[in-house]
């Protein structure tokens, strides 16, 4: 592989509200919605409300959310060669089954066009700069056949390489038996599932102080992801679908830090332990993690926890069995750079986004990752996972 | 210091339902309660219900919850020399202010007697084997003066060295301004606050599958602790009370893994950033953590995150500033062995409790901790923190 190829920077966590979707948000009077309000300067601005009880009248929203050129400008500013773009939360969760099925299909076609009609890579014109995660109409009451048809649609659209998914499934979470055919179909296609939070946890836990968006974003989002993937583990989805490829947003939230506690709680609860094939920590090595954790120690730790998973194939494993498995290189292979663009914009217009630089510095700062491991996290792992 | 002293094993996370408290639970018809039911063998047994919607009719409860000799037997079985015993959740949260004030005072006196009348250490008769965390009547409607009087009571009882506390404060969480005099008083006395979860997060997030106690215990508990300590950080309590000594249950839950994300979210939210003196990661180095995380990589990571905190004194710090601060020894000084006894009993009667052995093996397995660091976590850090 040439030196040039090695230096590709690939962003696997980058969002869009496709123009068709933004129109839907503008037509709504409930969250999620886009509304227009006067500015102090005497003009008007569009603002986005996506969370319940969101403070400060939501956040400003503009062309960076829907315009392809803005995405490319952002990529160029940060040296990002390729982006795997996904619709931003809350996707189409709020629609009826009929509306959701229709809109998912249309948005998948829109995203295919968005990618296909975008530029190719200068250094390698056989590759595009934009690929995408499609959407499934995961809403209560949807027919399984419609979901499977949409999986097929996404798999056949050449620039879509996965599906982004929230945590509610068709209303009862991702540990719902009704989703079994969906996991099978996705595993068969090789599409990557990007699991992403939206709902957080019940906001009453965050109290009444004005802490802006900090608590729901910094804690609620990762907690939601952690619960969802833990429920997947407990339901045996990874035992039944060992080839499923799941990518977790925000480096898996708190999954890594709570995984030994999880294993211990399972071991003390025969109702759960008896139905799993492996120690909970084993499954963490079957999953992929974006590298959106903002600190090098966090990334180091996640890579350790992936690396140690081999030692936990047995339900009777103990900490001693992970000894010797804890290098950080093995784990690095399952971690992939991301930005969360266009969220977390800089407070002041500057050359580079702080949120992006933090994640790049974090990768660079991991002790125990070789330069090759870092190149993997920055791009090569994504090229391989998404078969780009 | 003699070799013998160096080998003391001190358990800072070990619970009791004092007999007076168990009587209160027996008198109740709502959770929390202790009730009696027939066994399949034709006898009867007492069972404990402490969580809302608890599955499986709660858990068996017996003398290991209230009998001092049982605590000492457990300590002897595992080589634990000293225990700092605390009332188990949900403490006295469910009482009226008058009842809570009275019961807290009585339970503090009971716990003092429980410790004082227990044995002293054979190797050092000037030290007892049992010390305690007292209780404050933290319930809605309580007068601040009553709380301060109880802080004084605990501080004056010679074997009580701290207070255990849930996360609800007097009804509005721990970031409630009304608690300012309490933090001042506790900081002045040098008592250690042991912050412990009980309520978890809204159980709807855990879905409808039968996963036993796994999700609320493995995830809900640590999430609750993480939210509570984050709200303390955001409220500036550590800026206003820099000498406050706070010990977090379960190694701080998910605080360490989400701390760089927290710092990044704060940096993007001026409403919060402007009122804090330091980067969020700085405060993690001002806190103490039990070593109840069940895995060596988790303990390693928490110790790294404590160690790196020095680099984040400035709000403008970046990942680069933590470079050179990440050794694990500094962090180990703020971590302390615990067992969570009498919770997580072994499924089969065996010599040793799996939950205890896991936490001892985890300490032993931390790469980057010297034997001296490990001795610190096993006992010396506690001797110092609690001035034993």
XYZ file of N, CA, C and O in Angstrom, chain A residues 195-336:
568
model
N -24.693 2.431 15.768
C -25.649 2.615 16.862
C -25.403 3.980 17.507
O -24.299 4.259 17.984
N -26.423 4.797 17.522
C -26.263 6.204 17.935
C -27.399 6.599 18.871
O -28.548 6.239 18.653
N -27.091 7.346 19.912
C -28.130 7.740 20.874
C -28.932 8.958 20.422
O -28.523 9.702 19.542
N -30.048 9.108 21.040
C -30.815 10.349 20.895
C -31.582 10.701 22.169
O -31.688 11.865 22.524
N -32.131 9.690 22.837
C -33.090 9.961 23.902
C -32.440 10.161 25.268
O -33.068 10.704 26.178
N -31.194 9.729 25.431
C -30.548 9.861 26.724
C -31.277 9.063 27.781
O -31.783 7.971 27.521
N -31.301 9.603 28.971
C -32.070 8.987 30.060
C -33.011 10.049 30.597
O -32.881 11.228 30.278
N -33.942 9.626 31.414
C -34.954 10.536 31.936
C -34.302 11.794 32.533
O -33.508 11.713 33.470
N -34.653 12.940 31.969
C -34.003 14.192 32.332
C -34.210 14.622 33.777
O -33.483 15.492 34.266
N -35.156 14.017 34.470
C -35.349 14.400 35.877
C -34.068 14.155 36.680
O -33.783 14.867 37.634
N -33.307 13.160 36.254
C -32.057 12.832 36.949
C -31.048 13.971 36.876
O -30.121 14.026 37.673
N -31.239 14.877 35.923
C -30.263 15.946 35.733
C -30.561 17.184 36.564
O -29.786 18.142 36.549
N -31.685 17.187 37.265
C -31.973 18.281 38.178
C -32.489 19.525 37.477
O -32.810 19.502 36.280
N -32.532 20.608 38.241
C -33.199 21.817 37.749
C -32.249 22.956 37.437
O -32.657 24.017 36.982
N -30.977 22.772 37.696
C -30.011 23.841 37.423
C -29.832 24.032 35.928
O -29.993 23.103 35.149
N -29.470 25.258 35.546
C -29.180 25.500 34.136
C -27.751 25.068 33.821
O -26.803 25.816 34.043
N -27.633 23.872 33.294
C -26.338 23.364 32.856
C -26.272 23.248 31.335
O -25.514 22.446 30.800
N -27.084 24.068 30.658
C -27.069 24.045 29.193
C -27.364 22.646 28.685
O -28.232 21.946 29.211
N -26.649 22.257 27.644
C -26.832 20.914 27.082
C -25.900 19.892 27.726
O -25.814 18.754 27.277
N -25.128 20.306 28.726
C -24.003 19.480 29.158
C -24.432 18.094 29.635
O -23.905 17.072 29.185
N -25.392 18.034 30.546
C -25.704 16.717 31.133
C -26.324 15.750 30.126
O -25.876 14.601 30.024
N -27.349 16.160 29.368
C -27.874 15.181 28.392
C -26.859 14.764 27.341
O -26.849 13.601 26.932
N -25.994 15.685 26.928
C -25.032 15.307 25.885
C -23.837 14.547 26.448
O -23.429 13.527 25.897
N -23.289 15.043 27.541
C -22.063 14.417 28.057
C -22.362 13.092 28.739
O -21.552 12.174 28.689
N -23.521 12.996 29.396
C -23.847 11.764 30.131
C -25.030 11.012 29.525
O -24.969 9.805 29.338
N -26.119 11.705 29.253
C -27.328 11.005 28.794
C -27.091 10.212 27.520
O -27.506 9.049 27.414
N -26.441 10.841 26.560
C -26.173 10.160 25.282
C -25.346 8.879 25.487
O -25.747 7.800 25.044
N -24.191 8.984 26.113
C -23.410 7.739 26.310
C -24.130 6.695 27.165
O -23.966 5.499 26.937
N -24.924 7.141 28.134
C -25.666 6.158 28.941
C -26.646 5.388 28.051
O -26.789 4.171 28.170
N -27.329 6.114 27.176
C -28.311 5.456 26.309
C -27.640 4.391 25.439
O -28.143 3.264 25.304
N -26.508 4.743 24.852
C -25.776 3.783 24.016
C -25.345 2.574 24.843
O -25.442 1.425 24.395
N -24.871 2.851 26.053
C -24.397 1.770 26.916
C -25.530 0.812 27.265
O -25.357 -0.410 27.243
N -26.683 1.365 27.582
C -27.832 0.502 27.891
C -28.211 -0.324 26.666
O -28.440 -1.531 26.767
N -28.256 0.316 25.511
C -28.718 -0.392 24.312
C -27.792 -1.551 23.958
O -28.254 -2.657 23.659
N -26.501 -1.318 24.004
C -25.583 -2.389 23.604
C -25.546 -3.474 24.678
O -25.425 -4.667 24.373
N -25.719 -3.079 25.933
C -25.775 -4.086 26.996
C -27.012 -4.955 26.832
O -26.947 -6.186 26.994
N -28.129 -4.354 26.504
C -29.337 -5.154 26.257
C -29.133 -6.099 25.067
O -29.609 -7.239 25.079
N -28.407 -5.636 24.056
C -28.094 -6.533 22.927
C -27.257 -7.720 23.402
O -27.516 -8.866 23.025
N -26.251 -7.433 24.221
C -25.412 -8.520 24.746
C -26.264 -9.495 25.554
O -26.213 -10.712 25.339
N -27.083 -8.967 26.463
C -27.873 -9.829 27.346
C -28.899 -10.650 26.583
O -29.282 -11.738 27.021
N -29.348 -10.131 25.447
C -30.365 -10.859 24.685
C -29.758 -11.943 23.820
O -30.488 -12.685 23.159
N -28.426 -12.026 23.783
C -27.780 -13.082 22.998
C -27.648 -12.767 21.528
O -27.310 -13.649 20.735
N -27.892 -11.532 21.136
C -27.808 -11.189 19.710
C -26.421 -11.506 19.144
O -26.292 -12.026 18.037
N -25.369 -11.241 19.937
C -24.014 -11.509 19.417
C -23.702 -13.004 19.381
O -22.854 -13.437 18.602
N -24.375 -13.779 20.234
C -24.211 -15.233 20.142
C -24.903 -15.763 18.886
O -24.381 -16.646 18.209
N -26.076 -15.234 18.590
C -26.839 -15.750 17.443
C -26.365 -15.188 16.107
O -26.589 -15.802 15.064
N -25.750 -14.007 16.147
C -25.327 -13.346 14.897
C -23.869 -12.914 15.011
O -23.560 -11.727 15.073
N -22.978 -13.901 15.047
C -21.568 -13.555 15.322
C -20.924 -12.710 14.231
O -19.875 -12.113 14.480
N -21.534 -12.639 13.068
C -20.906 -11.822 12.012
C -21.466 -10.408 11.945
O -21.066 -9.619 11.081
N -22.408 -10.099 12.833
C -22.968 -8.752 12.845
C -21.855 -7.744 13.123
O -21.016 -7.963 14.005
N -21.878 -6.624 12.396
C -20.832 -5.613 12.578
C -21.471 -4.342 13.127
O -22.220 -3.653 12.425
N -21.202 -4.096 14.384
C -21.850 -3.005 15.104
C -20.797 -1.963 15.468
O -19.790 -2.281 16.113
N -21.054 -0.732 15.078
C -20.165 0.388 15.414
C -20.869 1.261 16.439
O -22.008 1.687 16.222
N -20.206 1.506 17.574
C -20.833 2.283 18.649
C -20.372 3.737 18.605
O -19.175 4.016 18.507
N -21.338 4.628 18.714
C -21.032 6.058 18.794
C -20.323 6.373 20.106
O -20.518 5.692 21.118
N -19.540 7.438 20.077
C -18.890 7.974 21.285
C -18.124 6.883 22.034
O -18.217 6.777 23.266
N -17.408 6.086 21.258
C -16.534 5.045 21.820
C -17.270 4.081 22.746
O -16.673 3.511 23.660
N -18.555 3.929 22.493
C -19.324 2.964 23.289
C -19.841 3.522 24.602
O -20.343 2.768 25.442
N -19.733 4.839 24.773
C -20.263 5.433 26.004
C -19.488 4.936 27.202
O -18.271 5.066 27.272
N -20.195 4.340 28.152
C -19.572 3.866 29.394
C -19.391 2.353 29.375
O -19.073 1.760 30.405
N -19.594 1.738 28.212
C -19.563 0.272 28.158
C -18.250 -0.292 28.682
O -18.245 -1.220 29.504
N -17.138 0.259 28.216
C -15.844 -0.296 28.615
C -15.665 -0.202 30.127
O -15.309 -1.182 30.780
N -15.951 0.965 30.698
C -15.657 1.109 32.128
C -16.572 0.273 33.008
O -16.216 -0.075 34.134
N -17.748 -0.047 32.518
C -18.680 -0.820 33.348
C -18.694 -2.295 32.980
O -19.489 -3.065 33.515
N -17.802 -2.711 32.086
C -17.928 -4.071 31.555
C -17.555 -5.155 32.564
O -18.161 -6.229 32.563
N -16.595 -4.911 33.436
C -16.278 -5.941 34.440
C -17.359 -5.981 35.515
O -17.690 -7.060 36.034
N -17.904 -4.836 35.860
C -19.042 -4.831 36.785
C -20.226 -5.577 36.156
O -20.906 -6.353 36.817
N -20.433 -5.346 34.875
C -21.495 -6.059 34.164
C -21.264 -7.567 34.225
O -22.187 -8.336 34.550
N -20.040 -7.986 33.944
C -19.733 -9.419 33.989
C -19.982 -9.970 35.387
O -20.526 -11.067 35.554
N -19.613 -9.211 36.409
C -19.802 -9.686 37.779
C -21.288 -9.760 38.132
O -21.741 -10.727 38.740
N -22.046 -8.768 37.746
C -23.490 -8.804 38.026
C -24.144 -9.989 37.310
O -25.017 -10.656 37.864
N -23.728 -10.254 36.082
C -24.267 -11.406 35.352
C -23.925 -12.699 36.081
O -24.774 -13.574 36.268
N -22.667 -12.807 36.504
C -22.233 -14.038 37.176
C -23.035 -14.289 38.453
O -23.164 -15.430 38.894
N -23.581 -13.233 39.045
C -24.369 -13.378 40.269
C -25.857 -13.526 39.989
O -26.666 -13.515 40.911
N -26.240 -13.615 38.732
C -27.654 -13.671 38.366
C -27.857 -14.818 37.371
O -27.792 -14.626 36.163
N -28.093 -16.031 37.888
C -28.111 -17.211 37.004
C -29.117 -17.087 35.865
O -28.906 -17.641 34.792
N -30.195 -16.343 36.100
C -31.213 -16.184 35.068
C -30.606 -15.640 33.774
O -31.043 -15.974 32.661
N -29.588 -14.822 33.912
C -28.922 -14.239 32.741
C -27.704 -15.073 32.348
O -27.511 -15.397 31.175
N -26.885 -15.424 33.338
C -25.623 -16.121 33.040
C -25.883 -17.400 32.250
O -25.135 -17.733 31.323
N -26.949 -18.103 32.593
C -27.196 -19.397 31.969
C -27.518 -19.317 30.485
O -27.461 -20.325 29.786
N -27.922 -18.153 30.012
C -28.291 -18.108 28.597
C -27.209 -17.500 27.706
O -27.390 -17.420 26.495
N -26.094 -17.061 28.300
C -25.029 -16.457 27.485
C -23.898 -17.458 27.260
O -23.618 -18.296 28.105
N -23.258 -17.361 26.107
C -22.168 -18.281 25.800
C -20.829 -17.829 26.370
O -19.918 -18.630 26.531
N -20.701 -16.527 26.612
C -19.402 -15.981 27.016
C -19.557 -15.000 28.176
O -20.637 -14.464 28.413
N -18.441 -14.742 28.849
C -18.351 -13.623 29.783
C -18.677 -12.333 29.013
O -18.290 -12.179 27.849
N -19.379 -11.409 29.666
C -19.802 -10.184 28.972
C -18.628 -9.475 28.293
O -18.774 -8.889 27.217
N -17.457 -9.532 28.931
C -16.301 -8.801 28.398
C -15.835 -9.335 27.050
O -15.173 -8.630 26.293
N -16.192 -10.582 26.763
C -15.824 -11.171 25.480
C -16.473 -10.412 24.320
O -15.850 -10.153 23.289
N -17.731 -10.063 24.502
C -18.485 -9.445 23.398
C -17.931 -8.080 23.023
O -18.091 -7.622 21.891
N -17.279 -7.415 23.968
C -16.720 -6.090 23.657
C -15.660 -6.159 22.571
O -15.395 -5.165 21.892
N -15.080 -7.337 22.401
C -14.084 -7.520 21.348
C -14.687 -7.840 19.998
O -13.966 -8.006 19.006
N -16.014 -7.963 19.945
C -16.703 -8.244 18.680
C -17.294 -6.968 18.080
O -17.976 -7.013 17.056
N -17.109 -5.867 18.765
C -17.777 -4.608 18.429
C -16.745 -3.616 17.907
O -15.546 -3.742 18.196
N -17.219 -2.624 17.147
C -16.372 -1.516 16.692
C -16.762 -0.235 17.440
O -17.927 -0.095 17.854
N -15.804 0.658 17.595
C -16.007 1.859 18.403
C -15.492 3.073 17.643
O -14.348 3.034 17.149
N -16.278 4.116 17.547
C -15.660 5.316 17.007
C -14.680 5.848 18.049
O -14.716 5.457 19.222
N -13.790 6.712 17.606
C -12.765 7.246 18.504
C -13.155 8.667 18.925
O -12.337 9.573 18.983
N -14.445 8.824 19.223
C -14.972 10.140 19.587
C -15.130 10.180 21.105
O -16.237 10.084 21.647
N -14.001 10.235 21.805
C -14.038 10.238 23.272
C -13.250 11.415 23.847
O -13.222 11.595 25.052
N -12.616 12.198 22.991
C -12.025 13.493 23.354
C -10.788 13.421 24.244
O -10.289 14.468 24.636
N -10.306 12.222 24.562
C -9.093 12.156 25.389
C -8.297 10.908 25.082
O -8.860 9.850 24.782
N -6.957 10.994 25.130
C -6.119 9.839 24.788
C -6.255 8.687 25.791
O -6.191 7.520 25.394
N -6.440 8.994 27.075
C -6.545 7.918 28.066
C -7.826 7.122 27.839
O -7.859 5.902 28.029
N -8.896 7.802 27.451
C -10.149 7.108 27.168
C -9.967 6.140 25.995
O -10.437 4.996 26.043
N -9.312 6.617 24.930
C -9.096 5.743 23.769
C -8.181 4.575 24.134
O -8.424 3.432 23.727
N -7.139 4.874 24.903
C -6.223 3.812 25.342
C -7.009 2.728 26.060
O -6.831 1.529 25.811
N -7.853 3.183 26.955
C -8.607 2.245 27.789
C -9.557 1.395 26.953
O -9.617 0.167 27.101
N -10.282 2.024 26.043
C -11.199 1.247 25.202
C -10.411 0.211 24.409
O -10.836 -0.949 24.288
N -9.244 0.613 23.916
C -8.467 -0.360 23.132
C -7.968 -1.507 24.012
O -7.887 -2.644 23.562
N -7.656 -1.221 25.273
C -7.271 -2.304 26.202
C -8.420 -3.278 26.419
O -8.227 -4.490 26.498
N -9.592 -2.716 26.590
C -10.756 -3.543 26.905
C -11.144 -4.415 25.704
O -11.606 -5.544 25.864
N -10.934 -3.893 24.496
C -11.141 -4.727 23.308
C -10.083 -5.831 23.284
O -10.394 -7.003 23.069
N -8.851 -5.425 23.533
C -7.750 -6.395 23.470
C -7.937 -7.529 24.479
O -7.661 -8.676 24.190
N -8.411 -7.199 25.664
C -8.491 -8.229 26.701
C -9.634 -9.214 26.457
O -9.707 -10.257 27.115
N -10.518 -8.878 25.527
C -11.740 -9.675 25.387
C -11.456 -11.139 25.102
O -12.206 -12.021 25.525
N -10.364 -11.398 24.380
C -10.009 -12.788 24.037
C -9.912 -13.673 25.268
O -10.213 -14.847 25.215
N -9.445 -13.090 26.369
C -9.282 -13.872 27.588
C -10.597 -14.227 28.259
O -10.621 -14.995 29.219
N -11.676 -13.663 27.764
C -12.968 -13.852 28.427
C -13.954 -14.672 27.597
O -15.164 -14.512 27.730
N -13.422 -15.545 26.761
C -14.321 -16.401 25.978
C -15.129 -17.308 26.898
O -16.292 -17.609 26.636
N -14.507 -17.718 28.006
C -15.209 -18.609 28.925
C -16.002 -17.818 29.946
O -15.590 -16.763 30.404
N -17.169 -18.376 30.318
C -17.972 -17.748 31.369
C -17.279 -17.844 32.716
O -17.638 -17.140 33.649
N -16.316 -18.746 32.837
C -15.634 -18.933 34.118
C -14.327 -18.144 34.182
O -13.510 -18.353 35.068
N -14.118 -17.269 33.219
C -12.859 -16.536 33.187
C -12.747 -15.595 34.374
O -13.739 -15.185 34.963
N -11.523 -15.263 34.737
C -11.315 -14.251 35.772
C -10.259 -13.277 35.278
O -9.693 -13.459 34.203
N -10.033 -12.253 36.085
C -9.069 -11.218 35.689
C -7.738 -11.831 35.272
O -7.064 -11.323 34.374
N -7.377 -12.943 35.912
C -6.087 -13.554 35.581
C -6.026 -14.019 34.129
O -4.963 -14.075 33.533
N -7.209 -14.366 33.585
C -7.217 -14.882 32.214
C -6.975 -13.810 31.164
O -6.691 -14.114 30.027
N -7.155 -12.560 31.566
C -6.930 -11.501 30.585
C -5.461 -11.102 30.539
O -5.035 -10.386 29.646
N -4.692 -11.575 31.505
C -3.277 -11.210 31.544
C -2.604 -11.666 30.258
O -2.829 -12.775 29.785
N -1.794 -10.824 29.696
C -1.113 -11.173 28.456
C -1.895 -10.760 27.225
O -1.344 -10.657 26.145
N -3.209 -10.529 27.395
C -4.000 -10.098 26.246
C -4.076 -8.580 26.159
O -4.622 -8.044 25.218
N -3.605 -7.922 27.216
C -3.811 -6.492 27.254
C -2.675 -5.729 26.599
O -1.759 -5.247 27.239
N -2.740 -5.713 25.289
C -1.941 -4.754 24.562
C -2.973 -3.822 23.943
O -4.159 -4.124 23.928
N -2.538 -2.710 23.459
C -3.510 -1.749 22.936
C -3.619 -1.811 21.421
O -4.506 -1.208 20.844
N -2.710 -2.555 20.796
C -2.712 -2.623 19.335
C -3.910 -3.403 18.817
O -4.613 -2.951 17.907
N -4.160 -4.563 19.392
C -5.295 -5.370 18.943
C -6.572 -4.538 18.997
O -7.363 -4.518 18.057
N -6.759 -3.844 20.106
C -7.961 -3.036 20.265
C -8.041 -1.903 19.274
O -9.131 -1.547 18.805
N -6.895 -1.348 18.926
C -6.911 -0.189 18.015
C -7.549 -0.524 16.676
O -8.083 0.351 16.003
N -7.497 -1.818 16.285
C -8.033 -2.223 14.972
C -9.549 -2.038 14.876
O -10.110 -2.055 13.781
N -10.187 -1.920 16.007
C -11.653 -1.779 16.012
C -12.092 -0.366 16.372
O -13.235 -0.147 16.747
N -11.178 0.572 16.280
C -11.516 1.948 16.623
C -11.319 2.847 15.414
O -10.371 2.667 14.645
N -12.237 3.802 15.235
C -12.261 4.583 14.001
C -12.559 6.051 14.288
O -13.541 6.382 14.964
